Amino acid sequence: RMCPSVSSCTMLPLLLAVQHCSAMWLGDEASSTLSMAAKQDCVLAKEEVDVEGFQRKPSLHSAQLLAYNGQRTRVQFVIGGVQKGGTTTLLDALRGHPQVVMPNQEVHFFDWNSSQNITEYDLKVCGNAPADVICGDKSPSYMHTKVAIERIAIANPDMKWILVLRDPVSRAFSAYKMAMAPHVRAGEPLECFEERINHKKGAFASRGAYVYQIEHIFKHFPRENVHILFSDDLFSGEWDQRALQDFLGIEYVELDCAPSNTADASERSWTMSNETRATLQQVYDPLNEELFKLLGMPNRWKYN
């Protein structure tokens, strides 16, 4: 059943108006899927996928290296990535540990905030926490921002990084769905995923080039200060809680790791076209090989 207009369909169970791709309606079948597979103008060519965005980002200039006037933050760790990797699930779990203090909101002090007031940052993250607990900041875009990595190195050269990595293909589409969901609920037309993938604000493609980002972290922090987790392990409950808590230097406590899924039903039903998935797999395949070689781990994301 075709939907004549966005405004006239606001009472229907599921709607996606896709600009250039036409509006499509699927009913309430149990397997209902809102396909993002597209018409000709929503086909994604391999050469159109930009994964070099992080590489083009500027580093701190010399004057900025004097930031914070010698102040050092008391924040001991960051959950610095990745967006849509399960960082909220990890945040909720760690907030249940009696030796950990973390705000329930993302702070983004080192990327979005131009403030150089470390005391203000510590108060926002740690509050009035006693000295015998550790404080952590969950801001998953730190990993994708050169300046944030460098600012963190100035504020605390011993900062510990927790990175939750997700298959970059599914991560990109999940980030797109999160960005578009408010527009769907408002009944607004959308660009399809293939058109939006390189959009500067979302950086859906370049955020998945993890190897560039982790290489930059390794330039500023020792490898032993970086702990890698994987989304599928986190969501299945098959991750090593003890190893993480040892990494943070806290006593072992069994954590509650129920997935924190904030996507609504309509968002979860969207799917990526097989053609677009295959294209992205071709793009990310060599980057994944470089990543796991850098990490010294078996490649978890071999697509062929």
Coordinates of N, CA and C in Angstrom, one line a residue, residues 5-191:
S5 N 1.3 10.7 1.3 CA 2.1 11.8 1.8 C 2.5 11.4 3.2
V6 N 3.6 12.1 3.7 CA 4.1 11.9 5.1 C 3.0 12.2 6.1
S7 N 2.4 13.4 5.9 CA 1.5 13.9 6.9 C 0.2 13.0 7.0
S8 N -0.2 12.4 5.9 CA -1.4 11.6 6.0 C -1.2 10.2 6.5
C9 N 0.1 9.9 6.8 CA 0.4 8.5 7.3 C 0.9 8.5 8.7
T10 N 0.7 9.6 9.4 CA 1.2 9.6 10.8 C 0.6 8.6 11.7
M11 N -0.6 8.1 11.4 CA -1.3 7.1 12.2 C -1.0 5.7 11.9
L12 N -0.2 5.5 10.8 CA 0.1 4.1 10.4 C 1.3 3.6 11.2
P13 N 1.3 2.2 11.4 CA 2.3 1.7 12.3 C 3.7 1.9 12.0
L14 N 4.1 2.0 10.7 CA 5.5 2.1 10.3 C 5.6 2.9 9.0
L15 N 6.5 3.9 9.0 CA 6.6 4.7 7.8 C 8.0 5.1 7.6
L16 N 8.5 5.1 6.4 CA 9.8 5.7 6.1 C 9.6 6.4 4.8
A17 N 9.8 7.7 4.8 CA 9.7 8.5 3.6 C 11.2 8.7 3.2
V18 N 11.6 8.1 2.1 CA 13.0 8.2 1.7 C 13.1 9.1 0.5
Q19 N 13.8 10.2 0.6 CA 14.0 11.1 -0.5 C 14.8 10.5 -1.6
H20 N 14.3 10.6 -2.8 CA 14.9 10.0 -4.0 C 14.7 8.5 -4.1
C21 N 14.2 7.9 -3.0 CA 14.0 6.4 -3.1 C 12.5 6.0 -3.0
S22 N 11.6 7.0 -2.9 CA 10.2 6.8 -2.8 C 9.8 6.3 -1.5
A23 N 8.5 6.6 -1.1 CA 8.0 6.1 0.2 C 7.5 4.7 0.0
M24 N 7.8 3.9 1.0 CA 7.4 2.5 0.9 C 6.6 2.1 2.2
W25 N 5.6 1.3 2.1 CA 4.8 0.8 3.2 C 4.8 -0.7 3.3
L26 N 5.1 -1.2 4.5 CA 4.9 -2.6 4.7 C 4.0 -2.8 6.0
G27 N 3.1 -3.8 6.0 CA 2.1 -3.9 7.0 C 2.7 -4.5 8.3
D28 N 1.8 -5.1 9.1 CA 2.2 -5.5 10.5 C 2.6 -7.0 10.5
E29 N 3.0 -7.6 9.4 CA 3.4 -8.9 9.4 C 4.6 -9.1 10.4
A30 N 4.7 -10.3 11.0 CA 5.7 -10.5 12.1 C 7.1 -10.2 11.5
S31 N 7.3 -10.5 10.2 CA 8.6 -10.3 9.6 C 8.7 -9.0 8.9
S32 N 7.9 -8.1 9.2 CA 7.9 -6.8 8.4 C 9.2 -6.2 8.4
T33 N 9.7 -5.7 7.3 CA 11.0 -5.1 7.2 C 10.9 -3.9 6.3
L34 N 11.4 -2.8 6.7 CA 11.5 -1.6 5.9 C 12.8 -1.6 5.2
S35 N 12.7 -1.9 3.9 CA 13.9 -2.1 3.1 C 14.5 -0.7 2.7
M36 N 15.8 -0.6 2.9 CA 16.4 0.6 2.5 C 17.1 0.3 1.1
A37 N 16.9 -0.9 0.6 CA 17.3 -1.1 -0.8 C 16.7 -0.1 -1.7
A38 N 17.5 0.3 -2.7 CA 17.1 1.5 -3.3 C 16.8 1.4 -4.8
K39 N 16.4 2.5 -5.4 CA 16.4 2.6 -6.8 C 17.7 3.0 -7.3
Q40 N 17.8 3.3 -8.5 CA 19.1 3.5 -9.2 C 19.9 4.6 -8.4
D41 N 19.3 5.7 -8.0 CA 20.1 6.8 -7.4 C 20.5 6.5 -6.0
C42 N 20.1 5.3 -5.4 CA 20.6 4.9 -4.1 C 21.5 3.8 -4.1
V43 N 22.2 3.5 -5.3 CA 23.2 2.5 -5.4 C 24.5 3.1 -4.9
L44 N 25.3 2.4 -4.2 CA 26.5 2.8 -3.6 C 27.7 2.2 -4.3
A45 N 28.6 3.0 -4.9 CA 29.8 2.5 -5.6 C 30.9 2.5 -4.6
K46 N 31.8 1.5 -4.7 CA 32.9 1.4 -3.8 C 33.8 2.7 -3.7
E47 N 34.0 3.3 -4.9 CA 34.8 4.5 -4.9 C 34.2 5.7 -4.3
E48 N 32.9 5.6 -4.0 CA 32.2 6.7 -3.3 C 32.3 6.7 -1.8
V49 N 32.7 5.6 -1.2 CA 32.8 5.5 0.2 C 34.1 6.1 0.7
D50 N 33.9 7.1 1.6 CA 35.1 7.8 2.1 C 35.4 7.3 3.5
V51 N 36.5 6.6 3.6 CA 36.9 6.1 5.0 C 38.2 6.9 5.5
E52 N 38.5 7.9 4.8 CA 39.8 8.6 5.1 C 39.5 9.9 6.0
G53 N 38.3 10.1 6.5 CA 38.0 11.3 7.2 C 38.9 11.6 8.4
F54 N 39.1 10.5 9.1 CA 40.0 10.7 10.3 C 41.4 11.1 9.9
Q55 N 41.9 10.6 8.9 CA 43.3 10.9 8.4 C 43.4 12.4 8.0
R56 N 42.3 13.0 7.6 CA 42.4 14.4 7.2 C 42.2 15.4 8.3
K57 N 41.8 14.9 9.5 CA 41.5 15.8 10.6 C 42.8 16.4 11.1
P58 N 42.7 17.7 11.6 CA 43.9 18.3 12.0 C 44.3 17.8 13.4
S59 N 45.6 18.0 13.7 CA 46.1 17.7 15.1 C 46.2 19.1 15.8
L60 N 46.5 19.0 17.1 CA 46.6 20.2 17.9 C 47.8 21.0 17.3
H61 N 47.6 22.4 17.3 CA 48.8 23.2 16.9 C 49.6 23.5 18.1
S62 N 50.7 24.1 18.0 CA 51.7 24.3 19.0 C 51.1 25.0 20.2
A63 N 50.3 26.1 20.0 CA 49.8 26.8 21.1 C 48.8 26.0 22.0
Q64 N 48.1 25.1 21.3 CA 47.1 24.3 22.0 C 47.8 23.2 22.9
L65 N 49.1 22.9 22.6 CA 49.8 21.9 23.4 C 50.0 22.4 24.8
L66 N 49.8 23.7 25.0 CA 50.0 24.3 26.4 C 48.7 24.3 27.2
A67 N 47.7 23.6 26.6 CA 46.4 23.6 27.3 C 46.4 23.2 28.7
Y68 N 45.4 23.6 29.5 CA 45.2 23.2 30.8 C 46.2 23.7 31.9
N69 N 47.2 24.5 31.4 CA 48.1 25.1 32.3 C 48.7 24.2 33.4
G70 N 49.0 23.0 32.9 CA 49.7 22.0 33.7 C 48.7 21.3 34.6
Q71 N 47.4 21.5 34.5 CA 46.4 20.8 35.3 C 46.3 19.4 34.8
R72 N 46.1 18.5 35.7 CA 45.9 17.1 35.4 C 44.6 16.6 35.9
T73 N 43.8 15.9 35.0 CA 42.5 15.4 35.5 C 42.7 14.2 36.4
R74 N 41.7 14.1 37.3 CA 41.6 12.9 38.1 C 40.9 11.7 37.5
V75 N 40.3 12.0 36.3 CA 39.6 11.0 35.6 C 40.6 9.9 35.1
Q76 N 40.4 8.7 35.4 CA 41.4 7.6 35.1 C 41.1 6.8 33.8
F77 N 39.9 6.8 33.3 CA 39.6 6.1 32.1 C 38.5 6.7 31.3
V78 N 38.6 6.4 30.0 CA 37.5 6.8 29.1 C 37.0 5.6 28.3
I79 N 35.7 5.5 28.1 CA 35.1 4.6 27.1 C 35.1 5.5 25.9
G80 N 36.1 5.4 25.0 CA 36.3 6.3 24.0 C 35.8 5.9 22.6
G81 N 35.1 4.8 22.5 CA 34.6 4.3 21.2 C 34.1 2.9 21.4
V82 N 33.3 2.5 20.3 CA 32.9 3.3 19.2 C 31.4 3.6 19.3
Q83 N 31.0 4.7 18.6 CA 29.6 5.0 18.5 C 28.8 3.8 18.0
K84 N 27.7 3.5 18.6 CA 26.8 2.3 18.3 C 27.6 1.0 18.4
G85 N 28.5 1.0 19.3 CA 29.2 -0.3 19.6 C 28.8 -1.0 20.8
G86 N 28.0 -0.4 21.6 CA 27.5 -1.0 22.9 C 28.1 -0.3 24.1
T87 N 28.6 1.0 23.9 CA 29.2 1.7 25.0 C 28.2 2.1 26.1
T88 N 26.9 2.2 25.8 CA 25.9 2.5 26.8 C 25.7 1.3 27.7
T89 N 25.7 0.1 27.1 CA 25.6 -1.1 27.8 C 26.8 -1.3 28.8
L90 N 28.0 -1.0 28.3 CA 29.1 -1.0 29.2 C 29.1 0.0 30.3
L91 N 28.7 1.2 30.0 CA 28.5 2.3 31.0 C 27.6 1.8 32.1
D92 N 26.4 1.3 31.7 CA 25.4 0.9 32.7 C 26.0 -0.2 33.6
A93 N 26.8 -1.1 33.0 CA 27.4 -2.2 33.8 C 28.4 -1.6 34.8
L94 N 29.3 -0.8 34.3 CA 30.4 -0.3 35.2 C 29.8 0.7 36.3
R95 N 28.7 1.4 36.0 CA 28.1 2.2 37.0 C 27.6 1.4 38.2
G96 N 27.4 0.1 38.0 CA 27.0 -0.8 39.1 C 28.1 -1.2 40.0
H97 N 29.4 -0.9 39.6 CA 30.5 -1.3 40.4 C 30.7 -0.3 41.6
P98 N 30.9 -0.7 42.8 CA 31.0 0.2 43.9 C 32.3 1.1 43.9
Q99 N 33.3 0.7 43.1 CA 34.5 1.5 43.0 C 34.6 2.4 41.8
V100 N 33.5 2.5 41.0 CA 33.5 3.2 39.8 C 32.5 4.3 39.9
V101 N 32.9 5.5 39.5 CA 32.0 6.7 39.3 C 32.0 7.1 37.9
M102 N 30.8 7.2 37.3 CA 30.7 7.7 35.9 C 29.4 8.5 35.8
P103 N 29.4 9.6 35.1 CA 28.1 10.3 34.8 C 27.3 9.4 33.8
N104 N 25.9 9.5 33.9 CA 25.1 8.7 33.0 C 24.9 9.4 31.6
Q105 N 25.5 10.5 31.4 CA 25.5 11.2 30.1 C 26.9 11.3 29.5
E106 N 27.0 11.3 28.2 CA 28.2 11.6 27.5 C 28.7 13.0 27.8
V107 N 30.0 13.1 28.1 CA 30.6 14.4 28.5 C 31.1 15.2 27.3
H108 N 31.9 14.6 26.5 CA 32.5 15.2 25.3 C 33.3 16.4 25.6
F109 N 34.0 16.4 26.7 CA 34.8 17.5 27.1 C 36.0 17.8 26.1
F110 N 36.6 16.7 25.6 CA 37.8 16.8 24.8 C 37.5 16.9 23.3
D111 N 36.3 16.8 22.9 CA 36.0 16.9 21.5 C 35.1 18.1 21.2
W112 N 33.9 18.1 21.8 CA 32.9 19.1 21.5 C 33.1 20.4 22.3
N113 N 33.8 20.3 23.4 CA 33.9 21.4 24.4 C 35.3 22.0 24.3
S114 N 35.3 23.4 24.1 CA 36.5 24.1 23.9 C 37.1 24.5 25.3
S115 N 36.4 24.2 26.4 CA 36.9 24.7 27.7 C 38.2 24.0 28.0
Q116 N 39.0 24.8 28.8 CA 40.3 24.2 29.2 C 40.3 24.1 30.8
N117 N 39.1 24.1 31.3 CA 39.0 24.1 32.8 C 38.9 22.7 33.3
I118 N 40.0 22.1 33.7 CA 40.0 20.7 34.1 C 39.2 20.5 35.4
T119 N 39.2 21.5 36.2 CA 38.5 21.4 37.5 C 37.0 21.2 37.1
E120 N 36.5 22.0 36.2 CA 35.1 21.8 35.7 C 34.9 20.5 35.2
Y121 N 35.8 19.9 34.4 CA 35.6 18.6 33.9 C 35.6 17.5 35.0
D122 N 36.5 17.6 35.9 CA 36.5 16.7 37.0 C 35.2 16.7 37.8
L123 N 34.7 17.9 38.0 CA 33.5 18.0 38.8 C 32.3 17.3 38.0
K124 N 32.3 17.5 36.7 CA 31.2 17.0 35.9 C 31.3 15.4 35.8
V125 N 32.5 14.9 35.8 CA 32.7 13.4 35.7 C 32.7 12.8 37.1
C126 N 33.4 13.3 38.0 CA 33.6 12.7 39.3 C 32.7 13.2 40.4
G127 N 32.1 14.4 40.2 CA 31.4 15.0 41.3 C 32.2 15.1 42.6
N128 N 31.6 14.7 43.7 CA 32.3 14.7 45.0 C 32.8 13.3 45.4
A129 N 33.1 12.5 44.4 CA 33.5 11.1 44.7 C 34.7 11.1 45.6
P130 N 34.8 10.1 46.5 CA 35.9 10.0 47.4 C 37.2 9.6 46.6
A131 N 38.3 9.7 47.2 CA 39.6 9.4 46.5 C 39.8 8.0 46.2
D132 N 39.1 7.1 46.9 CA 39.4 5.6 46.7 C 38.5 5.0 45.6
V133 N 37.9 5.8 44.8 CA 37.1 5.3 43.7 C 37.8 5.8 42.4
I134 N 37.5 5.2 41.2 CA 38.0 5.7 40.0 C 36.9 6.3 39.2
C135 N 37.2 7.3 38.4 CA 36.2 8.1 37.6 C 36.4 7.8 36.1
G136 N 35.3 7.6 35.4 CA 35.4 7.4 34.0 C 34.4 8.2 33.2
D137 N 34.8 8.5 32.0 CA 34.1 9.3 31.0 C 33.7 8.5 29.8
K138 N 32.4 8.3 29.5 CA 32.0 7.6 28.3 C 31.6 8.6 27.3
S139 N 32.5 8.8 26.3 CA 32.2 9.7 25.1 C 32.8 9.0 23.9
P140 N 32.0 8.2 23.2 CA 32.5 7.3 22.2 C 33.1 8.0 20.9
S141 N 32.9 9.3 20.8 CA 33.5 10.0 19.6 C 34.9 10.4 19.9
Y142 N 35.4 10.3 21.1 CA 36.8 10.6 21.3 C 37.8 9.9 20.4
M143 N 37.5 8.6 20.2 CA 38.3 7.8 19.3 C 38.4 8.3 17.9
H144 N 37.4 8.9 17.4 CA 37.3 9.4 16.0 C 37.7 10.9 15.9
T145 N 38.4 11.4 16.9 CA 38.7 12.8 16.9 C 40.2 13.0 17.3
K146 N 41.1 13.3 16.4 CA 42.5 13.4 16.6 C 42.7 14.4 17.8
V147 N 42.1 15.5 17.8 CA 42.3 16.5 18.8 C 41.9 16.0 20.2
A148 N 40.9 15.3 20.2 CA 40.4 14.7 21.5 C 41.5 13.7 22.1
I149 N 42.0 12.9 21.2 CA 43.1 12.0 21.7 C 44.3 12.7 22.2
E150 N 44.6 13.8 21.5 CA 45.8 14.6 21.9 C 45.5 15.4 23.2
R151 N 44.3 15.9 23.3 CA 44.0 16.7 24.5 C 44.0 15.8 25.7
I152 N 43.5 14.6 25.5 CA 43.4 13.6 26.7 C 44.9 13.3 27.1
A153 N 45.8 13.1 26.1 CA 47.2 12.8 26.5 C 47.8 13.9 27.3
I154 N 47.4 15.2 27.1 CA 47.9 16.3 27.8 C 47.3 16.3 29.2
A155 N 46.0 16.0 29.3 CA 45.3 16.1 30.6 C 45.6 14.9 31.5
N156 N 45.9 13.8 30.9 CA 46.3 12.6 31.7 C 47.1 11.6 30.8
P157 N 48.4 11.7 30.8 CA 49.2 10.8 29.9 C 49.0 9.3 30.3
D158 N 48.5 9.1 31.5 CA 48.3 7.7 31.9 C 46.8 7.2 31.7
M159 N 46.0 8.0 31.0 CA 44.6 7.6 30.8 C 44.5 6.2 30.2
K160 N 43.5 5.5 30.8 CA 43.2 4.2 30.2 C 42.0 4.3 29.3
W161 N 42.1 3.6 28.1 CA 41.1 3.6 27.1 C 40.4 2.3 27.0
I162 N 39.1 2.3 27.0 CA 38.3 1.1 26.7 C 37.6 1.4 25.4
L163 N 37.8 0.5 24.4 CA 37.2 0.6 23.1 C 36.3 -0.6 22.8
V164 N 35.1 -0.4 22.5 CA 34.2 -1.5 22.2 C 34.0 -1.4 20.7
L165 N 34.5 -2.4 20.0 CA 34.5 -2.4 18.5 C 33.4 -3.3 18.0
R166 N 32.8 -2.8 16.9 CA 31.7 -3.5 16.2 C 32.0 -3.6 14.7
D167 N 31.6 -4.7 14.1 CA 31.7 -4.9 12.7 C 31.4 -3.5 12.0
P168 N 32.3 -2.9 11.3 CA 32.1 -1.6 10.8 C 30.9 -1.4 9.8
V169 N 30.6 -2.5 9.1 CA 29.4 -2.4 8.2 C 28.1 -2.2 9.0
S170 N 27.9 -3.1 9.9 CA 26.7 -3.0 10.7 C 26.7 -1.7 11.6
R171 N 27.9 -1.3 12.0 CA 28.0 -0.1 12.8 C 27.5 1.1 12.0
A172 N 28.0 1.2 10.8 CA 27.6 2.3 9.9 C 26.1 2.5 9.7
F173 N 25.5 1.3 9.5 CA 24.1 1.4 9.2 C 23.3 1.7 10.5
S174 N 23.8 1.1 11.6 CA 23.1 1.4 12.9 C 23.2 2.9 13.3
A175 N 24.4 3.5 13.0 CA 24.5 5.0 13.2 C 23.6 5.8 12.3
Y176 N 23.4 5.3 11.1 CA 22.5 6.0 10.2 C 21.1 6.0 10.7
K177 N 20.7 4.8 11.2 CA 19.3 4.6 11.7 C 19.1 5.5 12.9
M178 N 20.1 5.6 13.8 CA 20.0 6.4 15.0 C 19.8 7.9 14.6
A179 N 20.5 8.3 13.5 CA 20.5 9.7 13.1 C 19.2 10.0 12.4
M180 N 18.6 9.1 11.7 CA 17.4 9.3 10.9 C 16.1 9.1 11.7
A181 N 16.1 8.3 12.8 CA 14.9 8.0 13.5 C 14.1 9.2 13.9
P182 N 14.7 10.3 14.5 CA 13.9 11.4 14.8 C 13.1 12.1 13.7
H183 N 13.8 12.0 12.5 CA 13.1 12.6 11.3 C 12.0 11.7 10.8
V184 N 12.1 10.4 11.0 CA 11.0 9.5 10.6 C 9.8 9.8 11.5
R185 N 10.1 9.9 12.9 CA 9.0 10.1 13.8 C 8.3 11.5 13.5
A186 N 9.1 12.4 13.0 CA 8.5 13.7 12.7 C 7.8 13.7 11.3
G187 N 7.9 12.6 10.6 CA 7.3 12.6 9.3 C 8.0 13.3 8.2
E188 N 9.3 13.5 8.4 CA 10.1 14.2 7.4 C 10.8 13.3 6.4
P189 N 11.0 13.8 5.2 CA 11.7 13.0 4.1 C 13.1 12.9 4.5
L190 N 13.7 11.8 4.0 CA 15.1 11.4 4.4 C 15.9 11.2 3.2
E191 N 17.2 11.3 3.3 CA 18.1 10.8 2.4 C 18.4 9.3 2.7

